Amino acid sequence: MNSNRVVKVKATVSIEKETPETERPDTFLRGNDDGVASSVRFRFEKMIREAQDTVCNAIEIADGGGKFKEDVWSRPGGGGGISRVLQDGAVWEKAGVNVSVVYGQMPPDAYRAAKGAASNDQKPGPIPFFAAGISSVLHPKNPFAPTLHFNYRYFETDAPKDAPGAPRQWWFGGGTDLTPAYIFEDDVKHFHSVQKKACDKFDPTFYPRFKKWCDDYFYIKMGSNYDHRLEYNDGMGNMLDTWSSCHRDERRGLGGIFFDDLNDYDQEMLLSFATECANSVIPAYIPIIEKRKDLPFTDHQKAWQQLRRGRYVEFNLVYDRGTTFGLKTGGRIESILVSLPLTARWEYDHKPEVGSEEWKLLDACINPKEWI
Amino acid sequence: MNSNRVVKVKATVSIEKETPETERPDTFLRGNDDGVASSVRFRFEKMIREAQDTVCNAIEIADGGGKFKEDVWSRPGGGGGISRVLQDGAVWEKAGVNVSVVYGQMPPDAYRAAKGAASNDQKPGPIPFFAAGISSVLHPKNPFAPTLHFNYRYFETDAPKDAPGAPRQWWFGGGTDLTPAYIFEDDVKHFHSVQKKACDKFDPTFYPRFKKWCDDYFYIKMGSNYDHRLEYNDGMGNMLDTWSSCHRDERRGLGGIFFDDLNDYDQEMLLSFATECANSVIPAYIPIIEKRKDLPFTDHQKAWQQLRRGRYVEFNLVYDRGTTFGLKTGGRIESILVSLPLTARWEYDHKPEVGSEEWKLLDACINPKEWI
């Protein structure tokens, strides 16, 4: 596993403007060797598009009313995506399932920063890259039916043009996680069991590692990124931004699995693993929805769900690398914001009564548990 | 006017943890020469605390029902703040008015980055700084009554301990801006006229410059900061974050005035100017509220307001340097999030009908106008 040192560089990735399409193409890959059916790029795109169909189909059946609206878009030089949104259905207030394929160029400065090169003498050319992903957030109406997020993605670099022999880099990332407003222990156990079963098919260390990674990830990002910032002007026309930590000390939900930068296993094995994870979304989620979608609820319970939706928005907009990677690589702002709920609420300094069901949820977000 | 080159450095500013207070202290300044009544620090704190009282008083009277809840907090080594929130009133769904005073230390690395120093040989000590500000966001219930934001702040550095003779730096920043869901041209003209009148007392160039700065600021920040990000792993355990632009090409509202890094005028004059601006908030805003707070409205109009509130959340959480400077320097997360509305809504790819009142508002956000 890689270390997770993050080098932040403000730089522009070169990606063309997207154009709407009236039909879904067979592939968003470029018409060169990317399209070879044996390539990982080709098979990953096929996998995420099949997963999109399967998930959307299952959601429409379970919803029993809402239908997905589809937007297809592409870029002249290759790449594109399919955004699907079901809004104001019978069961879900908003359900988005997007796939995207992106070809881009890493700027040389970014490349140097990544390499940790200290000198400006090295001038490598731009690094072409390929990224593909599926990303989804499903927000039900009933406060007892949980929100689900999943995202699986594959990333590859090409050799720079001025160094054609350089090896390609590749990695897989993704995860599936559950965010209820109320805890039904059976539901959470079922959800985590399905994740564990998918993981155990490949490596017994995967579930414990990726479960913890999920807990840590949705915590760390608040601590390290939702920082409060001060401005400092040195009097020379330079504005300095800096930060100091401002924690919520809270996870977004009850976790699941999360992994990133995964490239230290066999590539075929990881492709199969990502496929298994994507195929586990429906068996992990729909049985919970079926049990909870029609439970009666009070105004108080609905208001608590709305407050938790507000927290979800906070997490997603302030720092959402994992959540919206697939959406963001698409670059369509409406696709990015599809992860937001239809409605949300913020009350100043809201604190649930100690011992209440609302407090139990918050406690489980603050102190993540082993569910299975 | 300074150039606005922004140097971003991820670094920790040293600020102590805040503690709740049961009473408002006379001053949050340290008990040394900061407390001299002639100092700008002292007079700026006095000004923002008086402005907080005046604004909260006027809001409570106009609301005719809601009362502000107050939280006072301080830090052992000096500094603190007063957060006031009125929630679910008769006129406002959420109104927050916060003041804060902060003493902190800029880390030497941040200082070097600000100075643009290339070498690591220079090792200046930490730079002590002082910041004080008032920050407020007022969200009414009626969709015809606009949201108001204002923020005025003062910043000073001390000389580093290892360079006691170095000159202090200081600057003023702030602004007042209006975000309606529907345009009443009379209201917008009145609002901008009051801003212009305040500006004209000091310099005839202020209003046109700061009006444009406000339009540019609430636009640029989307373009330059709400960028979509890609991740690149160089295979050596380094994760590179980079961005490509993802514009809304839209301003948050109908503008007002905004200025930042202002230090190239007489310091006394700028203190008077900031005071005049803060004192203009109520005359600019309350007459509009009185005219609009009881207008009848439809569900459709309320839903449009909720969508605009969603956009407001998007702006504030993704990039909110101006909005929440005063809140953020406080470091209390609940104070930071007081700028969010009580409720908001996001619909996928919502587009108002061309020529409708909703479309006119959006058009004015996309193409800022000269209102007076």
XYZ file of C-alpha atoms in Angstrom:
744
model
C 0.000 0.000 0.000
C 1.265 3.418 -0.844
C 1.851 6.092 1.681
C -0.694 8.844 1.339
C 1.439 11.919 1.234
C -0.558 14.429 -0.725
C 1.131 17.069 -2.788
C -1.295 19.840 -3.636
C -0.592 21.833 -6.730
C -2.885 24.412 -8.237
C -2.554 23.631 -11.899
C -4.767 23.159 -14.869
C -5.384 19.737 -16.292
C -6.018 19.953 -19.987
C -9.466 18.508 -20.721
C -11.682 19.462 -23.636
C -15.173 20.907 -23.227
C -17.910 18.269 -23.278
C -20.690 18.165 -25.871
C -24.147 16.591 -25.401
C -24.908 13.403 -27.332
C -28.284 12.091 -28.397
C -27.245 8.424 -28.204
C -25.048 6.293 -26.003
C -21.953 5.235 -27.951
C -20.743 1.628 -27.655
C -17.596 2.935 -26.021
C -16.147 6.270 -24.894
C -12.639 4.979 -25.579
C -10.543 6.413 -28.366
C -10.466 4.454 -31.585
C -6.882 3.275 -31.183
C -5.515 0.394 -29.128
C -7.528 1.525 -26.111
C -10.427 -0.216 -27.764
C -8.755 -3.620 -27.763
C -11.203 -5.842 -25.918
C -8.495 -7.361 -23.754
C -7.278 -4.028 -22.348
C -8.100 -3.128 -18.767
C -9.438 0.238 -19.964
C -11.922 -1.495 -22.250
C -13.035 -4.037 -19.685
C -13.302 -1.473 -16.897
C -15.531 0.765 -19.017
C -17.686 -2.252 -19.905
C -17.940 -3.197 -16.234
C -19.003 0.256 -14.999
C -21.548 0.678 -17.777
C -23.083 -2.712 -16.980
C -23.082 -1.803 -13.292
C -24.840 1.475 -14.118
C -27.562 -0.409 -16.014
C -27.974 -2.991 -13.254
C -28.147 -0.458 -10.435
C -30.521 1.904 -12.261
C -32.774 -0.992 -13.200
C -32.925 -2.269 -9.614
C -33.589 1.240 -8.281
C -36.446 1.826 -10.727
C -38.038 -1.504 -9.798
C -37.699 -0.859 -6.061
C -38.945 2.704 -6.467
C -42.005 1.557 -8.349
C -42.631 5.023 -9.763
C -39.633 7.206 -10.595
C -37.669 6.872 -13.818
C -34.063 7.876 -14.467
C -33.427 10.831 -16.740
C -30.298 10.289 -18.828
C -27.730 12.762 -20.175
C -24.997 11.500 -22.490
C -21.988 13.636 -23.338
C -18.654 13.168 -25.034
C -15.453 14.981 -25.884
C -14.127 15.339 -29.431
C -10.779 13.733 -28.625
C -12.278 10.774 -26.749
C -13.981 10.194 -23.455
C -17.421 11.120 -22.205
C -20.037 9.980 -19.797
C -23.589 9.014 -18.973
C -25.369 10.817 -16.122
C -28.594 9.308 -14.817
C -30.789 10.952 -12.203
C -34.078 9.812 -10.708
C -35.701 12.677 -8.849
C -38.745 12.812 -6.581
C -39.582 9.132 -7.002
C -41.829 7.091 -4.720
C -38.934 5.799 -2.581
C -35.953 8.003 -3.466
C -35.982 11.786 -3.376
C -32.831 11.811 -5.495
C -30.768 8.992 -6.977
C -27.800 9.672 -9.249
C -25.706 7.051 -11.027
C -22.980 8.392 -13.315
C -20.219 6.862 -15.385
C -17.435 8.779 -17.064
C -14.314 8.186 -19.118
C -11.686 10.910 -19.279
C -8.532 11.453 -21.301
C -6.387 14.294 -20.028
C -2.907 15.692 -19.663
C -1.063 16.235 -16.420
C 0.910 19.486 -16.628
C 4.699 19.094 -16.275
C 4.720 21.239 -13.112
C 2.278 18.885 -11.483
C 4.393 15.966 -12.608
C 7.502 17.529 -11.064
C 5.654 18.180 -7.821
C 4.522 14.569 -7.738
C 8.060 13.388 -8.275
C 9.279 15.678 -5.535
C 11.882 17.123 -7.872
C 13.565 20.163 -6.380
C 15.124 21.563 -9.503
C 13.481 23.450 -12.325
C 16.027 22.101 -14.783
C 14.054 18.931 -15.415
C 11.403 19.625 -18.002
C 9.397 16.475 -18.708
C 6.550 16.835 -21.178
C 2.882 16.632 -20.173
C 1.772 13.218 -18.903
C -1.286 11.843 -20.710
C -3.690 9.991 -18.457
C -6.865 7.929 -18.662
C -9.514 7.717 -15.932
C -12.843 5.919 -15.795
C -15.304 5.578 -12.967
C -18.807 4.970 -11.737
C -20.148 7.138 -8.942
C -23.513 7.113 -7.259
C -25.396 8.640 -4.352
C -28.897 7.430 -3.490
C -31.025 9.508 -1.072
C -34.355 7.912 -0.042
C -37.339 9.863 1.287
C -38.146 7.776 4.364
C -35.909 8.795 7.305
C -35.448 5.131 8.231
C -34.123 4.233 4.768
C -30.385 5.005 4.521
C -28.430 6.968 1.931
C -25.949 4.901 -0.056
C -22.818 6.068 -1.818
C -20.550 4.004 -4.036
C -17.758 4.811 -6.433
C -15.311 2.606 -8.362
C -12.586 4.029 -10.546
C -9.549 3.098 -12.598
C -6.657 5.378 -13.496
C -3.785 4.962 -15.952
C -1.007 7.186 -17.202
C 0.630 6.970 -20.596
C 4.309 7.506 -21.080
C 5.198 11.175 -21.693
C 5.647 11.926 -25.404
C 9.300 12.766 -24.849
C 9.926 9.509 -22.954
C 7.997 6.872 -24.908
C 9.613 3.940 -23.135
C 8.544 4.991 -19.633
C 6.231 2.489 -17.910
C 2.510 3.168 -17.459
C 1.226 3.721 -13.972
C -2.200 2.415 -12.964
C -4.355 2.126 -9.862
C -7.835 1.227 -8.667
C -9.894 3.061 -6.084
C -13.399 3.072 -4.715
C -15.761 2.023 -2.002
C -19.350 1.618 -0.875
C -20.677 3.228 2.299
C -23.948 3.617 4.169
C -25.302 6.805 5.763
C -28.516 6.263 7.731
C -30.279 8.842 9.895
C -31.315 6.068 12.298
C -29.511 2.860 13.187
C -31.115 -0.525 12.594
C -28.369 -2.844 13.701
C -29.614 -5.663 11.453
C -29.359 -3.371 8.443
C -25.825 -2.257 9.224
C -24.718 -5.850 9.888
C -26.259 -6.996 6.612
C -24.586 -4.160 4.714
C -21.148 -4.815 6.169
C -21.528 -8.599 5.733
C -22.062 -8.189 1.998
C -18.972 -5.968 1.783
C -16.950 -8.509 3.749
C -18.124 -11.374 1.551
C -17.019 -9.482 -1.580
C -13.642 -8.713 -0.004
C -13.063 -12.221 1.355
C -13.277 -13.716 -2.125
C -9.986 -11.977 -2.892
C -7.984 -11.463 0.280
C -8.887 -11.998 3.954
C -7.078 -8.769 4.852
C -9.207 -6.651 2.486
C -12.345 -6.207 4.592
C -10.637 -5.206 7.858
C -8.226 -2.921 6.012
C -10.796 -1.304 3.743
C -13.392 -1.019 6.520
C -10.890 0.905 8.633
C -9.762 2.929 5.610
C -13.387 3.954 5.083
C -13.761 5.010 8.738
C -10.473 6.908 8.630
C -11.069 8.487 5.248
C -14.412 10.045 5.994
C -12.963 11.331 9.250
C -9.533 12.551 8.176
C -10.900 14.583 5.359
C -12.725 16.817 7.777
C -9.739 17.256 10.016
C -7.196 17.851 7.337
C -9.220 19.754 4.821
C -12.186 21.442 6.375
C -9.789 23.710 8.089
C -10.383 27.257 8.947
C -8.315 29.611 6.973
C -6.673 32.867 7.721
C -5.455 35.376 5.283
C -2.150 37.076 5.558
C -0.990 39.868 3.340
C 2.709 40.497 3.383
C 2.267 44.062 2.233
C 3.851 43.267 -1.099
C 0.651 42.365 -2.835
C 0.922 38.716 -1.943
C -1.991 37.100 -0.225
C -1.162 34.080 1.801
C -3.794 31.540 2.627
C -3.197 29.241 5.498
C -5.293 27.023 7.686
C -5.746 25.776 11.161
C -7.643 22.632 11.970
C -11.327 22.750 12.698
C -12.606 19.240 13.372
C -16.072 17.841 13.521
C -14.496 14.662 14.945
C -17.275 12.783 13.246
C -17.687 10.405 10.313
C -20.259 10.972 7.618
C -22.075 7.726 8.290
C -21.635 4.110 9.348
C -18.896 3.286 6.903
C -18.435 0.357 4.579
C -15.290 -0.137 2.539
C -12.894 2.298 0.911
C -9.576 1.859 -0.897
C -7.417 4.090 -3.021
C -4.155 3.991 -4.990
C -4.444 0.218 -5.093
C -1.741 -1.095 -7.425
C 0.300 -3.560 -5.403
C -1.763 -6.612 -6.373
C -2.235 -8.363 -9.686
C -4.062 -6.036 -12.066
C -6.507 -8.743 -13.202
C -7.283 -9.608 -9.612
C -8.036 -5.970 -8.788
C -10.263 -5.621 -11.855
C -12.219 -8.667 -10.660
C -12.331 -7.244 -7.145
C -13.698 -3.867 -8.310
C -16.278 -5.755 -10.396
C -17.319 -7.854 -7.398
C -17.661 -4.699 -5.270
C -19.822 -2.963 -7.871
C -21.969 -6.092 -8.207
C -22.446 -6.163 -4.432
C -24.132 -2.755 -4.270
C -27.653 -3.967 -4.982
C -27.602 -7.076 -2.715
C -26.144 -4.917 0.080
C -28.638 -2.069 -0.249
C -31.998 -3.047 -1.713
C -33.018 -5.517 1.048
C -32.569 -2.670 3.570
C -34.682 -0.325 1.464
C -37.442 -2.920 1.115
C -37.630 -3.229 4.914
C -37.614 0.509 5.676
C -39.169 2.397 2.782
C -42.745 2.261 4.081
C -42.198 2.600 7.839
C -44.318 5.365 9.380
C -42.348 8.328 10.732
C -42.909 11.575 12.641
C -42.092 15.182 11.693
C -39.336 15.056 14.280
C -37.749 12.053 12.564
C -38.023 13.702 9.154
C -36.375 16.874 10.540
C -33.479 14.787 11.917
C -33.014 13.172 8.506
C -32.905 16.676 6.997
C -30.222 17.746 9.478
C -28.161 14.670 8.580
C -28.645 15.551 4.912
C -27.224 18.980 5.755
C -24.173 17.280 7.225
C -23.910 15.162 4.070
C -23.851 18.320 1.939
C -21.184 19.763 4.202
C -18.974 16.695 3.721
C -19.529 16.496 -0.007
C -19.009 20.127 -0.931
C -16.146 20.865 1.388
C -14.088 17.820 0.569
C -15.307 15.097 -1.697
C -12.375 13.467 -3.438
C -13.765 9.982 -3.005
C -17.438 10.731 -3.352
C -17.353 12.562 -6.592
C -14.218 11.418 -8.341
C -16.267 9.839 -11.096
C -18.552 12.835 -11.221
C -15.745 15.345 -11.123
C -13.664 13.752 -13.806
C -16.746 14.307 -15.923
C -16.476 18.007 -15.306
C -20.206 18.595 -15.702
C -21.200 20.680 -12.709
C -24.721 19.237 -12.678
C -23.189 15.768 -12.566
C -20.964 16.815 -9.700
C -23.851 18.160 -7.681
C -26.038 15.147 -8.250
C -24.537 13.790 -5.034
C -26.451 16.430 -3.070
C -29.818 15.529 -1.565
C -33.011 17.153 -2.856
C -33.479 18.982 0.447
C -31.402 19.642 3.562
C -31.481 21.627 6.785
C -29.024 23.364 9.123
C -29.938 24.339 12.667
C -27.465 26.271 14.753
C -25.729 24.119 17.353
C -28.259 21.288 17.193
C -27.572 18.610 19.821
C -29.737 15.485 20.116
C -30.843 14.445 23.597
C -28.371 12.060 25.225
C -29.571 8.473 24.881
C -32.075 9.239 22.094
C -32.073 7.355 18.772
C -30.637 10.468 17.128
C -27.853 10.581 19.702
C -27.076 6.887 19.064
C -26.550 7.603 15.377
C -24.266 10.525 16.148
C -22.367 8.443 18.690
C -21.765 5.732 16.070
C -20.469 8.395 13.657
C -18.092 9.713 16.304
C -16.995 6.281 17.567
C -16.999 3.859 14.634
C -17.956 0.297 15.583
C -17.146 -3.180 14.359
C -20.529 -4.251 13.026
C -19.693 -7.858 12.217
C -4.555 48.431 -4.849
C -2.573 45.279 -4.393
C -2.316 42.614 -6.987
C -4.229 39.547 -5.941
C -1.717 36.826 -6.487
C -2.639 34.131 -4.038
C -0.040 31.842 -2.595
C -1.657 28.773 -1.116
C 0.216 26.970 1.595
C -1.118 24.110 3.653
C 0.206 24.975 7.068
C -1.040 25.151 10.582
C -1.665 28.485 12.214
C -1.120 28.267 15.916
C -4.359 29.225 17.677
C -5.439 28.036 21.104
C -8.648 26.087 21.729
C -11.596 28.319 22.631
C -13.478 28.089 25.934
C -17.096 29.152 26.543
C -17.705 32.243 28.669
C -20.769 33.090 30.712
C -20.367 36.862 30.281
C -19.253 39.224 27.569
C -15.903 40.760 28.521
C -15.361 44.498 27.946
C -12.688 43.610 25.431
C -11.172 40.484 23.869
C -7.843 42.283 23.496
C -4.840 41.228 25.511
C -4.092 43.258 28.594
C -0.992 44.914 27.165
C -0.709 47.902 24.845
C -3.337 46.428 22.534
C -5.842 47.790 24.992
C -4.746 51.406 24.569
C -7.926 53.206 23.580
C -6.231 55.034 20.732
C -5.025 51.861 18.968
C -6.740 50.767 15.774
C -7.181 47.278 17.259
C -9.076 48.694 20.210
C -11.257 50.991 18.141
C -11.971 48.339 15.512
C -13.125 45.865 18.160
C -15.322 48.562 19.700
C -16.789 49.376 16.290
C -17.670 45.774 15.370
C -19.184 45.067 18.769
C -21.351 48.188 18.528
C -22.319 47.191 14.988
C -23.266 43.712 16.243
C -25.536 45.246 18.902
C -27.115 47.676 16.440
C -27.761 45.063 13.751
C -29.124 42.443 16.163
C -31.381 45.009 17.782
C -32.771 46.164 14.429
C -33.294 42.559 13.287
C -35.176 41.634 16.465
C -37.438 44.687 16.114
C -38.124 43.999 12.430
C -38.677 40.310 13.128
C -41.167 41.060 15.859
C -40.846 37.579 17.329
C -37.460 35.862 17.198
C -34.686 36.552 19.691
C -30.954 36.079 19.216
C -29.255 33.292 21.134
C -25.760 34.335 22.206
C -22.582 32.286 22.683
C -19.498 33.983 24.101
C -16.091 32.321 23.985
C -12.516 33.309 24.623
C -8.976 31.996 24.462
C -6.630 31.922 27.439
C -3.931 33.973 25.711
C -6.324 36.628 24.412
C -9.002 36.879 21.774
C -12.484 35.429 21.588
C -15.840 36.121 20.085
C -19.570 36.552 20.370
C -21.840 34.441 18.150
C -25.488 35.442 17.889
C -28.100 33.435 16.016
C -31.811 34.061 15.596
C -33.489 30.942 14.247
C -37.016 30.332 12.990
C -38.200 33.876 13.705
C -41.301 35.517 12.240
C -39.382 37.143 9.367
C -35.986 35.403 9.280
C -35.503 31.657 9.133
C -31.899 32.133 10.217
C -29.915 35.252 11.062
C -26.343 35.049 12.337
C -24.205 37.989 13.456
C -20.764 37.104 14.806
C -17.759 39.073 15.985
C -14.354 37.611 16.725
C -10.892 38.700 17.766
C -7.965 36.380 17.101
C -4.313 36.344 18.086
C -2.263 33.802 16.188
C 1.106 32.906 14.771
C 1.948 32.549 11.109
C 4.343 29.626 10.650
C 7.742 30.559 9.166
C 7.094 28.386 6.096
C 3.948 30.317 5.355
C 5.860 33.536 5.844
C 8.537 32.417 3.389
C 5.908 31.433 0.848
C 4.286 34.837 1.195
C 7.594 36.543 0.667
C 8.273 34.385 -2.358
C 11.638 33.388 -0.933
C 13.219 30.609 -2.942
C 15.838 29.489 -0.478
C 15.427 27.421 2.647
C 18.364 29.185 4.262
C 16.244 32.048 5.549
C 14.634 31.028 8.796
C 12.513 33.871 10.160
C 10.634 33.151 13.368
C 6.845 32.800 13.497
C 4.951 36.005 12.689
C 2.409 36.969 15.354
C -0.801 38.401 13.952
C -4.032 39.994 15.124
C -7.368 39.764 13.306
C -10.814 41.068 14.196
C -14.027 40.979 12.230
C -17.781 41.048 12.115
C -19.567 38.638 9.811
C -23.247 38.140 9.207
C -25.671 36.297 6.962
C -29.410 36.982 7.209
C -31.840 34.558 5.497
C -35.516 35.651 5.534
C -38.449 33.255 5.122
C -40.424 35.136 2.462
C -39.050 34.371 -1.032
C -39.414 38.049 -1.978
C -37.254 39.205 0.946
C -33.541 38.972 0.054
C -30.644 37.363 1.904
C -28.003 39.816 3.099
C -24.362 39.141 3.823
C -21.852 41.562 5.303
C -18.387 41.224 6.739
C -15.820 43.800 7.887
C -12.396 42.836 9.143
C -9.052 44.236 10.212
C -5.729 42.412 10.176
C -2.339 43.293 11.666
C 0.967 41.521 11.996
C 3.469 42.062 14.766
C 7.162 42.060 14.135
C 8.696 38.558 14.409
C 10.332 37.978 17.815
C 13.739 37.650 16.186
C 13.302 40.913 14.237
C 11.696 43.314 16.718
C 12.276 46.384 14.576
C 10.375 45.087 11.533
C 7.336 47.201 10.602
C 3.791 46.003 11.266
C 1.616 45.178 8.301
C -2.100 45.949 8.382
C -5.106 45.858 6.073
C -8.874 46.230 5.985
C -11.316 44.066 4.095
C -15.025 43.519 3.827
C -18.224 44.161 1.964
C -22.005 44.021 1.969
C -23.971 42.160 -0.697
C -27.561 41.271 -1.508
C -28.861 37.888 -2.687
C -32.555 37.923 -3.589
C -34.506 35.067 -5.181
C -36.594 37.603 -7.115
C -35.606 41.017 -8.441
C -37.428 44.151 -7.335
C -35.494 46.809 -9.164
C -36.403 49.478 -6.591
C -34.930 47.311 -3.844
C -31.677 46.699 -5.672
C -31.338 50.389 -6.563
C -31.978 51.387 -2.951
C -29.432 48.871 -1.695
C -26.714 49.966 -4.100
C -27.483 53.669 -3.497
C -26.809 53.278 0.217
C -23.512 51.523 -0.545
C -22.556 54.273 -2.971
C -23.415 56.983 -0.467
C -21.173 55.364 2.150
C -18.343 55.035 -0.372
C -18.697 58.558 -1.776
C -18.078 60.088 1.640
C -14.500 58.851 1.350
C -13.475 58.550 -2.281
C -15.496 58.863 -5.510
C -13.599 55.898 -6.964
C -14.603 53.562 -4.114
C -18.132 52.629 -5.200
C -17.352 51.799 -8.848
C -14.201 49.911 -7.841
C -15.721 48.013 -4.937
C -18.963 47.299 -6.824
C -16.952 45.701 -9.622
C -14.697 43.938 -7.113
C -17.811 42.407 -5.546
C -19.107 41.226 -8.936
C -15.701 39.822 -9.852
C -15.036 38.261 -6.483
C -18.192 36.224 -6.230
C -17.611 35.096 -9.791
C -13.874 34.410 -9.820
C -14.037 32.280 -6.767
C -16.171 29.762 -8.589
C -13.939 29.711 -11.609
C -10.659 29.560 -9.814
C -11.547 27.467 -6.839
C -14.574 25.341 -7.473
C -12.484 23.399 -9.852
C -12.773 19.775 -10.575
C -9.893 17.806 -9.357
C -8.083 14.802 -10.634
C -5.829 12.567 -8.732
C -2.554 11.336 -10.039
C -0.384 8.801 -8.348
C 3.170 8.729 -9.550
C 3.656 5.156 -8.406
C 6.078 6.262 -5.715
C 3.482 6.728 -3.047
C 2.905 10.349 -3.909
C -0.608 11.474 -4.593
C -0.899 14.542 -6.677
C -4.009 16.651 -6.603
C -4.656 18.942 -9.465
C -7.625 20.777 -10.862
C -9.281 21.843 -14.016
C -11.776 24.650 -14.170
C -15.454 23.969 -13.772
C -17.378 27.226 -13.978
C -20.894 28.106 -13.063
C -20.299 31.433 -14.834
C -22.671 32.932 -12.336
C -22.513 35.300 -9.367
C -24.064 34.434 -6.037
C -26.446 37.366 -6.078
C -26.849 40.977 -7.158
C -23.652 42.251 -5.619
C -22.945 45.265 -3.488
C -19.436 46.251 -2.478
C -16.340 44.221 -1.681
C -12.743 45.167 -0.930
C -9.748 43.327 0.405
C -6.104 43.929 1.315
C -6.879 47.626 1.571
C -3.824 49.361 3.007
C -2.849 52.037 0.520
C -4.939 54.793 2.125
C -4.641 56.545 5.452
C -5.326 54.048 8.228
C -7.675 56.415 10.096
C -9.599 57.066 6.913
C -10.040 53.337 6.282
C -11.184 52.754 9.866
C -13.826 55.462 9.367
C -14.765 53.947 6.021
C -15.233 50.441 7.477
C -17.316 51.991 10.271
C -19.487 53.843 7.757
C -19.996 50.627 5.767
C -21.014 48.667 8.870
C -23.390 51.469 9.889
C -24.975 51.376 6.431
C -26.129 47.761 6.717
C -29.415 48.477 8.467
C -30.482 51.500 6.348
C -29.626 49.504 3.209
C -31.476 46.343 4.209
C -34.355 46.868 6.634
C -36.484 49.100 4.344
C -36.409 46.283 1.751
C -37.441 43.713 4.345
C -40.314 45.900 5.549
C -41.666 46.084 1.993
C -41.342 42.367 1.190
C -41.685 40.355 4.384
C -45.470 39.946 4.216
C -46.024 39.603 0.455
C -48.086 36.534 -0.424
C -46.207 33.840 -2.364
C -46.860 30.503 -4.077
C -45.291 27.074 -3.493
C -43.481 27.519 -6.779
C -41.892 30.767 -5.558
C -40.905 29.177 -2.258
C -39.313 26.240 -4.128
C -37.291 28.675 -6.266
C -36.057 30.421 -3.120
C -35.003 27.006 -1.781
C -33.065 26.266 -4.973
C -31.287 29.624 -4.667
C -30.526 28.771 -1.043
C -28.944 25.562 -2.337
C -26.752 27.641 -4.610
C -25.853 29.845 -1.632
C -24.716 26.778 0.310
C -22.667 25.679 -2.666
C -20.884 29.046 -2.809
C -20.327 29.243 0.923
C -19.044 25.745 1.574
C -16.923 25.376 -1.502
C -15.204 28.714 -1.284
C -16.060 31.274 1.323
C -13.015 33.352 2.144
C -14.964 36.586 2.235
C -18.213 35.309 3.654
C -16.890 33.581 6.675
C -13.592 35.240 7.446
C -14.948 36.555 10.716
C -16.627 33.260 11.441
C -13.633 31.205 10.459
C -11.110 33.145 12.441
C -13.304 32.170 15.364
C -12.669 28.540 14.603
C -15.990 27.422 16.067
C -17.513 25.150 13.463
C -21.052 26.075 14.510
C -20.136 29.729 14.020
C -18.733 28.942 10.606
C -21.873 27.156 9.505
C -24.202 29.848 10.762
C -23.935 31.324 7.264
C -25.949 28.396 5.909
C -29.708 28.779 5.495
C -32.098 26.747 7.647
C -33.263 24.796 4.593
C -32.134 24.367 0.991
C -32.889 22.314 -2.103
C -31.020 20.899 -5.106
C -32.795 19.728 -8.237
C -30.816 18.122 -11.012
C -30.247 20.449 -13.949
C -33.003 22.886 -12.991
C -33.521 25.553 -15.654
C -36.105 28.331 -15.223
C -38.340 29.116 -18.197
C -36.821 31.792 -20.432
C -38.361 35.179 -19.675
C -39.782 34.129 -16.288
C -39.064 36.068 -13.082
C -36.770 33.230 -12.007
C -34.898 33.451 -15.295
C -34.496 37.231 -14.850
C -32.793 36.691 -11.504
C -30.454 34.102 -12.976
C -29.718 36.371 -15.927
C -28.750 39.197 -13.553
C -26.431 36.798 -11.695
C -24.793 35.774 -14.953
C -24.613 39.296 -16.421
C -24.087 41.771 -13.575
C -25.771 45.121 -14.129
C -25.135 48.706 -13.137
C -28.078 49.318 -10.836
C -27.568 53.040 -10.250
